[in-house]
Coordinates of C-alpha atoms in Angstrom, one line a residue:
X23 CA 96.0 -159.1 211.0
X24 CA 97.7 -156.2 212.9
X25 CA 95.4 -153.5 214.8
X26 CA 94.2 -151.1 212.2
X27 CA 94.9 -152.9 209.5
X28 CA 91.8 -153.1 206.9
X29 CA 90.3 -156.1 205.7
X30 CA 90.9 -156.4 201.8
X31 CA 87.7 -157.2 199.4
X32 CA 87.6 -158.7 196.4
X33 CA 85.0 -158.5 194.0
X34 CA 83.7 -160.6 191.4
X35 CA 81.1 -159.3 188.5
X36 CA 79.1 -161.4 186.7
X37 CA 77.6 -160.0 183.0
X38 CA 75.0 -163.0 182.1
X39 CA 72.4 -163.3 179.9
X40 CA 69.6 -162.1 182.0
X41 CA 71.0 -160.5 184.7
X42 CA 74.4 -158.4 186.2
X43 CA 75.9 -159.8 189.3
X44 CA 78.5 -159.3 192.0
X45 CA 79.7 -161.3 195.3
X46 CA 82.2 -159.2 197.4
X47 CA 84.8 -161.8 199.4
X48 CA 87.2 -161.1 201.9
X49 CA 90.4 -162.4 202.1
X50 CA 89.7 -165.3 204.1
X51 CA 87.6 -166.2 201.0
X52 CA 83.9 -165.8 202.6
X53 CA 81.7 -164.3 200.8
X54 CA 80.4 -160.7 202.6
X55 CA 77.8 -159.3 200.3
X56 CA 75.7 -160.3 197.0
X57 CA 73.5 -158.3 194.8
X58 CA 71.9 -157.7 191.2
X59 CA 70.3 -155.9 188.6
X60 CA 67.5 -157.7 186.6
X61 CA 67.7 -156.7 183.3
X62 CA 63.8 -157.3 182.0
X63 CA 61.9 -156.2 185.2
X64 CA 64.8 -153.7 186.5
X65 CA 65.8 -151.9 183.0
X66 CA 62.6 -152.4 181.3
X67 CA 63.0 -149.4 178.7
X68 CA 65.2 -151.7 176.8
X69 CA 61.9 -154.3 176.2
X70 CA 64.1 -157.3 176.4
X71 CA 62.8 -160.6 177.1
X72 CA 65.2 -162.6 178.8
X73 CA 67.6 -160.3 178.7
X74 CA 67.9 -160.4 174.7
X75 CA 65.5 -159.0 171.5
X76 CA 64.7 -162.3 169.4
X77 CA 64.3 -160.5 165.9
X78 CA 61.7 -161.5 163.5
X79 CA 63.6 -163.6 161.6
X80 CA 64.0 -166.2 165.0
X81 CA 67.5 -166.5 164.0
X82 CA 69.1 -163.3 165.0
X83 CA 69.5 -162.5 169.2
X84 CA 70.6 -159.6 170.5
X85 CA 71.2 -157.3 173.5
X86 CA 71.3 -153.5 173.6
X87 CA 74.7 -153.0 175.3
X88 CA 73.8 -149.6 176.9
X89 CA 71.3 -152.0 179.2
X90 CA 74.7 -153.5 180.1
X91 CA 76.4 -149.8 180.8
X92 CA 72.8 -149.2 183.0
X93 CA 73.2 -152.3 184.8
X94 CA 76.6 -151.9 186.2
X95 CA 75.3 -148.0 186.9
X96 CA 72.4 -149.6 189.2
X97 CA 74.4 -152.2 190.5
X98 CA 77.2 -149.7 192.4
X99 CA 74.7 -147.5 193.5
X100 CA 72.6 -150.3 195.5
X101 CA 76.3 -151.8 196.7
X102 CA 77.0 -148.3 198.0
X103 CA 73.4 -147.8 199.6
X104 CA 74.2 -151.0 201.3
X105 CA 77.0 -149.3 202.9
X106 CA 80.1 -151.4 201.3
X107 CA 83.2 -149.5 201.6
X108 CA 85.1 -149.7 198.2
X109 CA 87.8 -148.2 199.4
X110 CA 89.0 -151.9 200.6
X111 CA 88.4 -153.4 197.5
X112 CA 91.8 -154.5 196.7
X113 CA 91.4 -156.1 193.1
X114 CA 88.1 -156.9 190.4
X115 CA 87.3 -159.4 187.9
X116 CA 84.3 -160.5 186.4
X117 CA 83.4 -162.7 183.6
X118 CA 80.9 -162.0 181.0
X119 CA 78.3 -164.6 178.6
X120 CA 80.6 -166.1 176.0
X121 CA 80.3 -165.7 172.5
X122 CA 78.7 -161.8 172.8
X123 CA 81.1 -159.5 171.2
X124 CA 80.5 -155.0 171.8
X125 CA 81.7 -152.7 168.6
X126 CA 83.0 -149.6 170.1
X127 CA 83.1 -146.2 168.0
X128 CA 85.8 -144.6 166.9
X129 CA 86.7 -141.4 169.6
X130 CA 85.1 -144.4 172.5
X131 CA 88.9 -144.2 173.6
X132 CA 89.3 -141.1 174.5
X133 CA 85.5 -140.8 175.7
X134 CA 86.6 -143.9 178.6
X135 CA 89.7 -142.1 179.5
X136 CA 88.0 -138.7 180.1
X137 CA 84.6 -140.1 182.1
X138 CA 83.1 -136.8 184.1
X139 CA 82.5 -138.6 187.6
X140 CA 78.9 -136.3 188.2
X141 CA 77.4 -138.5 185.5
X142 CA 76.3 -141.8 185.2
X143 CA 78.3 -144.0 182.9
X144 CA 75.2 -144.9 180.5
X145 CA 75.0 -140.9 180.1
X146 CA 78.5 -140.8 179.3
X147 CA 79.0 -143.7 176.9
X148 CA 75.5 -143.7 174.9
X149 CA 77.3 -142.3 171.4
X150 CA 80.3 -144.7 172.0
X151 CA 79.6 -147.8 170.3
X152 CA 78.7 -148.2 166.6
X153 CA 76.4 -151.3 167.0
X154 CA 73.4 -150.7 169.6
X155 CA 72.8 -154.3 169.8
X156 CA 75.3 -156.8 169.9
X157 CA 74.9 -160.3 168.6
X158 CA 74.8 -163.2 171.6
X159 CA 75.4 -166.6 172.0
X160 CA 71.9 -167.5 171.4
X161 CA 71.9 -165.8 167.5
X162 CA 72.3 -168.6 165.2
X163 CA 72.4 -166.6 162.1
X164 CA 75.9 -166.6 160.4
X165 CA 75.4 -170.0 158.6
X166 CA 77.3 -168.7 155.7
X167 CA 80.0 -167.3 157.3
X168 CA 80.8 -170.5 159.1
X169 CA 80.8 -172.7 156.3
X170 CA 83.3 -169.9 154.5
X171 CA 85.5 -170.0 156.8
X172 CA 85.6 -174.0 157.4
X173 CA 86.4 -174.1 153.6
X174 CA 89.4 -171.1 154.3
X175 CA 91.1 -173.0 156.6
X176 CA 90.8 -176.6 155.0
X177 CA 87.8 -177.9 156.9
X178 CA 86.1 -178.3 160.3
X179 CA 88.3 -180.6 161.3
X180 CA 91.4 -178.1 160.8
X181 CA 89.9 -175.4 162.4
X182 CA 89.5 -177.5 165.4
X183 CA 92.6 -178.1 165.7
X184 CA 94.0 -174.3 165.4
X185 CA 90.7 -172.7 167.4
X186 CA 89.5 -175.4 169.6
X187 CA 86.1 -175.9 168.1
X188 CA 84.6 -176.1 164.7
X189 CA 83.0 -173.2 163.4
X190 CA 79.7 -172.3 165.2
X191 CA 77.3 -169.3 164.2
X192 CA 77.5 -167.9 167.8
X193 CA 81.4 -168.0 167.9
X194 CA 82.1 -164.2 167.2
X195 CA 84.6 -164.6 164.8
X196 CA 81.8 -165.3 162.5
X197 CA 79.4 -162.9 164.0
X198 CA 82.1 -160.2 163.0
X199 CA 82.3 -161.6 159.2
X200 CA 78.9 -161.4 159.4
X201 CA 78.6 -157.9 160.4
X202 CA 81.3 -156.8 158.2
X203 CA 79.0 -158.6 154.9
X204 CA 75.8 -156.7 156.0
X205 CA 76.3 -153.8 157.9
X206 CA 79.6 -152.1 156.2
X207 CA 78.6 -149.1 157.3
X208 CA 78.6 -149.6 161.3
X209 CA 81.4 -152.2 161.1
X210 CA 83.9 -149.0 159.7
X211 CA 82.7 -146.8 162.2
X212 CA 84.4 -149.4 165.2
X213 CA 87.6 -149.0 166.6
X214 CA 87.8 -151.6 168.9
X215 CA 86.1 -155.0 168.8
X216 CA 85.2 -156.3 172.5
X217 CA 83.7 -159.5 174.2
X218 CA 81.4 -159.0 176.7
X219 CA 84.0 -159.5 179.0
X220 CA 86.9 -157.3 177.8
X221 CA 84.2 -154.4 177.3
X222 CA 82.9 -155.0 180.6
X223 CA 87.1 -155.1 182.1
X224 CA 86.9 -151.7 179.6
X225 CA 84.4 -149.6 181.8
X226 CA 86.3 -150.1 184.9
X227 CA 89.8 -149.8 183.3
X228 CA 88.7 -146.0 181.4
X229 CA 90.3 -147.4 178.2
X230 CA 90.0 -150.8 176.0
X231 CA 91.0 -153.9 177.8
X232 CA 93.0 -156.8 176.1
X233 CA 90.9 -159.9 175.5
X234 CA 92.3 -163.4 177.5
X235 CA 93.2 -166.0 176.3
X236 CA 90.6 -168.1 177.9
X237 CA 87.4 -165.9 176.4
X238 CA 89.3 -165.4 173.3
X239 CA 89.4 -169.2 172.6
X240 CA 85.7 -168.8 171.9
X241 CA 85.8 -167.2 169.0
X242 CA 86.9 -169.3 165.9
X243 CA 89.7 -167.2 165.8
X244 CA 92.2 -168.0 168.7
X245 CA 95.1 -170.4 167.8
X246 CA 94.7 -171.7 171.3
X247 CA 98.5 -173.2 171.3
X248 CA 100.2 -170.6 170.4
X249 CA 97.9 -168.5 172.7
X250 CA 97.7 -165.8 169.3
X251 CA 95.2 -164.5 166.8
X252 CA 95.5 -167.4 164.3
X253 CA 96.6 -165.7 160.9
X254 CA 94.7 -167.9 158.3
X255 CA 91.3 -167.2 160.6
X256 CA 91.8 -163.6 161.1
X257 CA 92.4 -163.3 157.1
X258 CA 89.1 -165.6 156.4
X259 CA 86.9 -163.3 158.7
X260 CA 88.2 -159.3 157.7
X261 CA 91.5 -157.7 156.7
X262 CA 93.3 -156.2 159.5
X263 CA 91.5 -157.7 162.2
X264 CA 94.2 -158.2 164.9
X265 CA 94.1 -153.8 165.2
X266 CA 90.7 -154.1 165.9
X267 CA 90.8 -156.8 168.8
X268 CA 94.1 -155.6 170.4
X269 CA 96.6 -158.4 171.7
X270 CA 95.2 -161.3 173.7
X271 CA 96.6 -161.8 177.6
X272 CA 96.7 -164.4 180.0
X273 CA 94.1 -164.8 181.9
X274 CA 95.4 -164.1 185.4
X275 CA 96.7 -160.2 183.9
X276 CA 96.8 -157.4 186.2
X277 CA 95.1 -155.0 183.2
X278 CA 96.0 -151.6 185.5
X279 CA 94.4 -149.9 188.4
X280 CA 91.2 -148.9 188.1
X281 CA 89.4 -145.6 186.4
X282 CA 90.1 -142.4 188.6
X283 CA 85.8 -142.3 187.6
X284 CA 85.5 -145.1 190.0
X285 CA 87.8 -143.6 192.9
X286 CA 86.2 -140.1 192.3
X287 CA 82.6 -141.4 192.0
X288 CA 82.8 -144.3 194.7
X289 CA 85.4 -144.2 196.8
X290 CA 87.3 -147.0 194.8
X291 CA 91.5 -146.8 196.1
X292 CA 93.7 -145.6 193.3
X293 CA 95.5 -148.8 193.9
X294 CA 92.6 -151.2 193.5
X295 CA 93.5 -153.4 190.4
X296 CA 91.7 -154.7 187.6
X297 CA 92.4 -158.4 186.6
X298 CA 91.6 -159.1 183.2
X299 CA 87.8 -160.5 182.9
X300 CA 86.9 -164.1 181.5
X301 CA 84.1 -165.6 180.1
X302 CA 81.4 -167.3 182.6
X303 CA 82.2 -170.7 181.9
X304 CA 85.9 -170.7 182.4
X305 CA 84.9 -168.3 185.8
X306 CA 82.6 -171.6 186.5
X307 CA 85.9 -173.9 186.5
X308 CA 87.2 -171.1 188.6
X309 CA 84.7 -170.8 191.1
X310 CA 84.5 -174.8 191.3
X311 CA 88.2 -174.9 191.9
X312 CA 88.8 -177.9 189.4
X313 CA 92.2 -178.9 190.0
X314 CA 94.7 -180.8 187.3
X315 CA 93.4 -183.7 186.2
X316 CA 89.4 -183.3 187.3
X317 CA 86.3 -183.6 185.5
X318 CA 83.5 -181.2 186.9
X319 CA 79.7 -182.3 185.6
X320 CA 76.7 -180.6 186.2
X321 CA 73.4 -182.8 186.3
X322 CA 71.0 -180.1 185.3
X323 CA 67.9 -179.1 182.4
X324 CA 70.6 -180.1 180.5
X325 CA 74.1 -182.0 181.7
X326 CA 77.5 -180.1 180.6
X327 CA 81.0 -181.5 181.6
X328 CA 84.1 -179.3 182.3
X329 CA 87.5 -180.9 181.7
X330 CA 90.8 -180.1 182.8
X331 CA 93.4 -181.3 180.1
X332 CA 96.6 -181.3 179.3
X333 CA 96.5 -181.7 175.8
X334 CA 93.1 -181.6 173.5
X335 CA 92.3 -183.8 170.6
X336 CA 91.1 -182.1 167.9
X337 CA 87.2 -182.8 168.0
X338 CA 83.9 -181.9 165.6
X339 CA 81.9 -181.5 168.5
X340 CA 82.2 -179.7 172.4
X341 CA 85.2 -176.5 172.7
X342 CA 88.6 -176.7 174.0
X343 CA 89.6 -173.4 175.5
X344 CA 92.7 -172.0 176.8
X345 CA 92.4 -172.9 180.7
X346 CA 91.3 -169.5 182.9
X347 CA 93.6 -170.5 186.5
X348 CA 97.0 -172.6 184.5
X349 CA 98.2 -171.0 181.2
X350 CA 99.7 -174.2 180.2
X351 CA 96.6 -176.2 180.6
X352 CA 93.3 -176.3 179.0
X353 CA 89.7 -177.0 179.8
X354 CA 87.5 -178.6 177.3
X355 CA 83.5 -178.3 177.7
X356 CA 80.5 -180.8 176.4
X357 CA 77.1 -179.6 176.7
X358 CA 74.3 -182.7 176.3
X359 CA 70.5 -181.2 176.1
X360 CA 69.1 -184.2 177.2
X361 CA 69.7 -184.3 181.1
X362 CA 67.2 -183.9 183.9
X363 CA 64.1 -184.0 181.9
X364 CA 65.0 -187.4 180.3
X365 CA 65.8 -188.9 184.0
X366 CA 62.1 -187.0 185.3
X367 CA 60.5 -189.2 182.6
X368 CA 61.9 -192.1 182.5
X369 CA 61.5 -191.8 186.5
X370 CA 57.9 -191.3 185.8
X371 CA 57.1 -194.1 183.6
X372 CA 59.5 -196.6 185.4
X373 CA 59.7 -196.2 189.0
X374 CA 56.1 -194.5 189.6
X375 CA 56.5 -191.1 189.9
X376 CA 58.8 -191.8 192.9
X377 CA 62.8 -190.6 193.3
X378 CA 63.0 -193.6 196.0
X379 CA 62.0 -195.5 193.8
X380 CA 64.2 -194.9 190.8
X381 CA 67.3 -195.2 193.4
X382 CA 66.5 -198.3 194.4
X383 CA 66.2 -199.8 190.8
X384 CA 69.7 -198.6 190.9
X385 CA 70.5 -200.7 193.9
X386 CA 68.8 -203.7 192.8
X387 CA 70.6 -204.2 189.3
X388 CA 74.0 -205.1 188.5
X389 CA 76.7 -202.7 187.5
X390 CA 76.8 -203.4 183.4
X391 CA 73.2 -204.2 183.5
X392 CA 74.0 -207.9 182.7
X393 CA 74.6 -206.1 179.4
X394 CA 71.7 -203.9 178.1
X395 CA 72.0 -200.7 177.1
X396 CA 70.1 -197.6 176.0
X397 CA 70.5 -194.3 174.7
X398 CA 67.6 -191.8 175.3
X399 CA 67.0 -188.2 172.9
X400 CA 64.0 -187.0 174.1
X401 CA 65.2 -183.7 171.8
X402 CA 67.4 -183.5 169.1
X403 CA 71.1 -184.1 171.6
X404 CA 74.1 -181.8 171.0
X405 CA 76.5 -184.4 171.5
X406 CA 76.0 -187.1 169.5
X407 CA 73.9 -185.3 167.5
X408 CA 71.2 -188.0 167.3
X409 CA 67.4 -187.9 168.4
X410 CA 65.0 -190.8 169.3
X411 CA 65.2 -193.8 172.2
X412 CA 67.3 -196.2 171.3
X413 CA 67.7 -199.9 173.5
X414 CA 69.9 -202.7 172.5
X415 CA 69.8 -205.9 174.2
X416 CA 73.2 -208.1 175.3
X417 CA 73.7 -209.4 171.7
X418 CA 73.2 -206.0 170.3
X419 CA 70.0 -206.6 168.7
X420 CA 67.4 -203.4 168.8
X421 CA 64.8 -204.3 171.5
X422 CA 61.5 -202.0 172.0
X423 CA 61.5 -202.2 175.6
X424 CA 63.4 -203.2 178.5
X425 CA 61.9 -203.8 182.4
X426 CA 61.7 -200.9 184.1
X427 CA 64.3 -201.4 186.8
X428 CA 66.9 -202.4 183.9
X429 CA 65.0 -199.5 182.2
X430 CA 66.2 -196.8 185.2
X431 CA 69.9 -198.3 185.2
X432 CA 70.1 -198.5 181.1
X433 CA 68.9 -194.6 181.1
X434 CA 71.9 -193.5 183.7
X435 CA 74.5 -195.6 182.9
X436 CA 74.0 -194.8 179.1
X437 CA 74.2 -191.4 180.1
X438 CA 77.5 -191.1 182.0
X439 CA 78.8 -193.2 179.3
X440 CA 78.1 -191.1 176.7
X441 CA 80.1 -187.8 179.2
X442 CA 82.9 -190.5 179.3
X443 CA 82.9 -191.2 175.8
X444 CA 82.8 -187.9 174.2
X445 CA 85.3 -186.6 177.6
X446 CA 87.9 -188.8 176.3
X447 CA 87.6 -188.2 173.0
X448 CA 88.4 -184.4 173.8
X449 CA 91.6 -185.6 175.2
X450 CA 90.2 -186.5 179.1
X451 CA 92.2 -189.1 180.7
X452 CA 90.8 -190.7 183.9
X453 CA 94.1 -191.0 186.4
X454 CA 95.1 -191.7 189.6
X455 CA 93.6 -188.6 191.7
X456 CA 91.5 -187.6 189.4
X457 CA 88.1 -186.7 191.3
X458 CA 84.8 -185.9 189.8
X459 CA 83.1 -182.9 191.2
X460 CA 79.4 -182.8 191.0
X461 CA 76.7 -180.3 190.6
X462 CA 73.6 -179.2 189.7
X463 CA 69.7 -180.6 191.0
X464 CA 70.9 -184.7 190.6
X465 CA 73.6 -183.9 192.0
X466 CA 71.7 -184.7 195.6
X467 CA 71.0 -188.3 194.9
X468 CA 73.4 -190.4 196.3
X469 CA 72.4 -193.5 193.8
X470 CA 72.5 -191.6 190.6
X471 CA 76.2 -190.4 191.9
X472 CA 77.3 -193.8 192.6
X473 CA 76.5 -194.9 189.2
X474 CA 78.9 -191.4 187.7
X475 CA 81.6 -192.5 190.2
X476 CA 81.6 -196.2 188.8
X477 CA 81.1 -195.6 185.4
X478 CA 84.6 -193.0 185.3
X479 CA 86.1 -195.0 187.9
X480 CA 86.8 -192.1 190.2
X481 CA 85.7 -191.1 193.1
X482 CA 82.6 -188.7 193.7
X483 CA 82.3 -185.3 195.3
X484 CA 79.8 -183.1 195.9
X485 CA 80.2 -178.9 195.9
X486 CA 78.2 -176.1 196.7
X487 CA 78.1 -173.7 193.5
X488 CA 75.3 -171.5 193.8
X489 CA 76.9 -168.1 191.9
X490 CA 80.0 -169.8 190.6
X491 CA 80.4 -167.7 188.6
X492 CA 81.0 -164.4 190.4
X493 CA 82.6 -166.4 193.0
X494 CA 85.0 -167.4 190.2
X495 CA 85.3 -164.0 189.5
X496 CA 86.3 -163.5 192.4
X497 CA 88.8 -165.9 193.4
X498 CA 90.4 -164.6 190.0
X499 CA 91.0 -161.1 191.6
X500 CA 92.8 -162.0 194.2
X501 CA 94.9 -164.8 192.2
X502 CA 95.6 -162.2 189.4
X503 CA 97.4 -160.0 192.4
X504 CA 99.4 -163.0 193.5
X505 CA 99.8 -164.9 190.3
X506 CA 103.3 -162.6 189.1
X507 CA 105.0 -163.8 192.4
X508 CA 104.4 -167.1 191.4
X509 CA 101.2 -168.3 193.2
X510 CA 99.5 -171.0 192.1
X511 CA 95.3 -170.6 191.8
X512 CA 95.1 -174.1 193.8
X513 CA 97.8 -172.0 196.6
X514 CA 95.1 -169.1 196.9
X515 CA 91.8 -170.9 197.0
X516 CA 93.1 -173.9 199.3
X517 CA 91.5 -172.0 202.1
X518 CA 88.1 -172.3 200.6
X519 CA 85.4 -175.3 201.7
X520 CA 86.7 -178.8 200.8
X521 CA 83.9 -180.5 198.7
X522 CA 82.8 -183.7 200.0
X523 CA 83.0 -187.1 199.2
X524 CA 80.2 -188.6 198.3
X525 CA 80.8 -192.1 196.1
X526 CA 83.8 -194.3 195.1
X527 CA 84.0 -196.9 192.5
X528 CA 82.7 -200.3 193.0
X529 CA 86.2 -202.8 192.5
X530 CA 85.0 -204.3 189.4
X531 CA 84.0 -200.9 188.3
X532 CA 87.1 -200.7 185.9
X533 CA 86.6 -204.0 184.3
X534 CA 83.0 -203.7 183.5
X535 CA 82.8 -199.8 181.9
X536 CA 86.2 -200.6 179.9
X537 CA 84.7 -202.9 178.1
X538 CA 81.0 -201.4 178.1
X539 CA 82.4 -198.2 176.7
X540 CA 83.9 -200.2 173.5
X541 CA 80.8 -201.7 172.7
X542 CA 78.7 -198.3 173.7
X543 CA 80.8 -196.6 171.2
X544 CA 79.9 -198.9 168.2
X545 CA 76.4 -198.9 169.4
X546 CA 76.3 -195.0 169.4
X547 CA 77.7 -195.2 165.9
X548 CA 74.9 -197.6 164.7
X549 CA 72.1 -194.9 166.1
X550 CA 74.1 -191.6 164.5
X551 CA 73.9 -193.7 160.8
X552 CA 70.0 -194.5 161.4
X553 CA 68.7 -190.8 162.6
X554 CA 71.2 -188.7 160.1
X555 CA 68.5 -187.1 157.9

């Protein structure tokens, strides 16, 4: 870099559930400063546990979305008392919790293109929105209008295929039927419809940002192949809908420079861009850099796989959404509540207590587990949804116990059979290249990895993710700047750390889980017809 050049930043906001956060990079891709606002212990006038009010009714979640308006207040306040100099801050993104959808007033326009920069933003914005608290993607409570618009659109089945996913009660499509059915009132007053993403891409734009397409493909509403508000949805949901929810972009948009509030208030350039904002799980595919063709699983409280695909199956269960770094691709997403809890039992009551232990019951049996298998619901699962423990000896009759070392190996291989399973069914295809990236607490046991990279038949690696999120975020901002030259997300974050390699498939890997994966399927089907209520 010449003398007296400035280093660019890039920053990268994060809107979760319980918290707002930032990492600042530079353009070598290292990450200079972190911080956050807490929003229970830091904001506690809004009395939210967990960042959300559980109403009585246990169905209904919310958040109050001034506490969102506070947080990003806070937030720039302790980044400038830290002495970071915005006025190198190049380009923005951020990414907010799926599924959480902001109703904004009508005059809210005109209110975010006329911010006074003396005042705080909360102080500014605290008449602008006509819901106070917005439904989240824990509120479970718009049954009704799920089923309604399954039957509008010819089943769950068909609105897979147009949206990506069936209809669930958190998918805001249905949260704003839902609205519209019981709160009239408040749902005339809005002018805009927002995720939590486009309203948070809102406050630093000082007017309404377009949803992407990436965000938007959460909603039941999406027709994520034609990348536009799916007619037959839209009409299902509320008349006129598109007007409220604006145009949907791609996710890499340049939405505009940001709010003169920003460069008056903070010191922001006037030619810092803002890239359009995402939701957090397509800025955690970001900010692991999966790649065409890989499969990202995190081995946590519960296990969720991220899929790169070229093109999805139409599926009752996990989302397809339109893919946050390749407009042409997409990413698909399984979540499976029964993951590190089920291996800490099973650990307990087979191997002693002891991780050594479990790894080396690993070791000691044979790949295929001279044919046993298991599947293990501690909880109801998400995918299959099935609950109980079910074991199946080599001639598939139901056995009540196996030995605990074939016990340890039936547990993780029927697990990573099951991500396979369901993966491919989504429209995953295991090729050559294709690399698993790993995450999350199991993610550190070399054993339970070598069993992942046998059962998919790829090779293993292993990446640091802490904050993936806002580091996604991040890596978005400064591909967004570079994307309309042509730029390729892979070309701008090749500079980051390479994830390391940490199992390849045994050679008779292929043969054996081909084969086991036929049978596991039929055998998965057996235990979904005995636990359906």
């Amino acid at each position: 870099m010449a003398a007296g050049q400035v280093c660019p930043l890039y920053l990268g906001f994060d809107f979760s559930t319980q918290q707002l956060k930032v990492v600042v990079m530079d353009g070598t891709l290292n990450v200079i400063h972190q911080d956050n606002v807490q929003f229970d212990s830091e904001l506690p006038e809004f009395r939210t546990q967990g960042g959300v009010h559980v109403h009585a009714d246990r169905l209904t979640v919310t958040s109050p979305v001034l506490m969102w308006v506070k947080a990003l207040d806070l937030l720039l306040d302790k980044m400038k008392r830290a002495g970071l100099d915005f006025s190198r801050v190049r380009a923005l993104s951020g990414s907010g919790q799926q599924h959480g959808s902001v109703f904004w007033r009508r005059g809210a326009s005109e209110s975010l293109q006329q911010l006074h920069p003396d005042q705080n933003l909360h102080q500014l914005l605290q008449g602008s929105f006509s819901v106070s608290d917005c439904p989240v993607w824990m509120d479970s409570s718009s049954t009704q209008q799920c089923e309604d618009l399954q039957a509008a659109v010819g089943g769950a089945l068909r609105l897979a295929e147009i949206t990506g996913s069936r209809a669930y009660e958190r998918f805001t499509g249905n949260q704003i039927a839902k609205l519209r059915q019981t709160r009239p009132e408040q749902y005339q007053d809005a002018e805009r419809i927002s995720l939590v993403s486009s309203f948070a891409a809102s406050l630093f734009l000082g007017g309404y940002a377009s949803i992407d397409y990436s965000d938007g493909s959460g909603m039941n509403l999406l027709d994520i192949r034609t990348r536009t508000w799916s007619e037959v949805c839209l009409e299902a949901t509320a008349p006129h809908l598109d007007r409220l929810l604006g145009a949907p972009v791609s996710s890499p948009s340049v939405l505009g420079p940001v709010s003169s509030y920003f460069v008056h208030r903070y010191g922001f350039s006037e030619s810092c861009r803002v890239v359009a904002f995402t939701g957090d799980n397509p800025a955690s595919l970001a900010g692991m850099r999966l790649q065409q063709g890989d499969i990202a699983v995190s081995l946590g409280t519960s296990d969720t796989v991220f899929l790169w695909i070229q093109q999805p199956r139409p599926a009752l269960e996990g989302h397809v959404f339109c893919n946050p770094v390749d407009w042409r691709s997409f990413m698909a997403l399984l979540c499976f509540k029964n993951g590190s809890l089920t291996r800490e039992r099973i650990r307990n009551e087979c191997a002693g207590g002891s991780w050594e232990q479990f790894s080396a019951a690993l070791r000691d049996t044979p790949l295929g587990n001279n044919g046993n298998i298991g599947f293990y619901f501690d909880s109801m699962e998400i995918t299959p949804p099935a609950v109980g423990v079910h074991r199946f000896d080599p001639d598939d009759n139901q056995v009540s116990s196996l030995s605990p070392q074939v016990e340890v190996r039936a547990l993780v291989e029927g697990q990573f059979l099951s991500r396979r399973l369901h993966a491919e069914r989504l429209g995953y295809s295991i090729i050559p290249g294709t690399r698993v990236l790993a995450t999350g607490g199991a993610s550190s046991n070399k054993d339970i990895l070598q069993v992942l990279s046998d059962v998919l038949n790829a090779p293993v690696y292993t990446i640091d993710v802490s904050n993936s999120t806002c580091l996604g975020s991040a890596y978005r901002a400064l591909h967004g700047l570079v994307a309309e030259s042509g730029a390729s997300f892979s070309d701008v974050v090749k500079k980051a750390p390479e994830p390391q390699l940490v199992a390849t498939p045994h050679p008779t890997a292929r043969e054996v889980y081909d084969q086991m994966l036929q049978r596991f399927a039929r055998l998965e089907e057996r235990v979904l017809q005995k636990t359906r209520p």
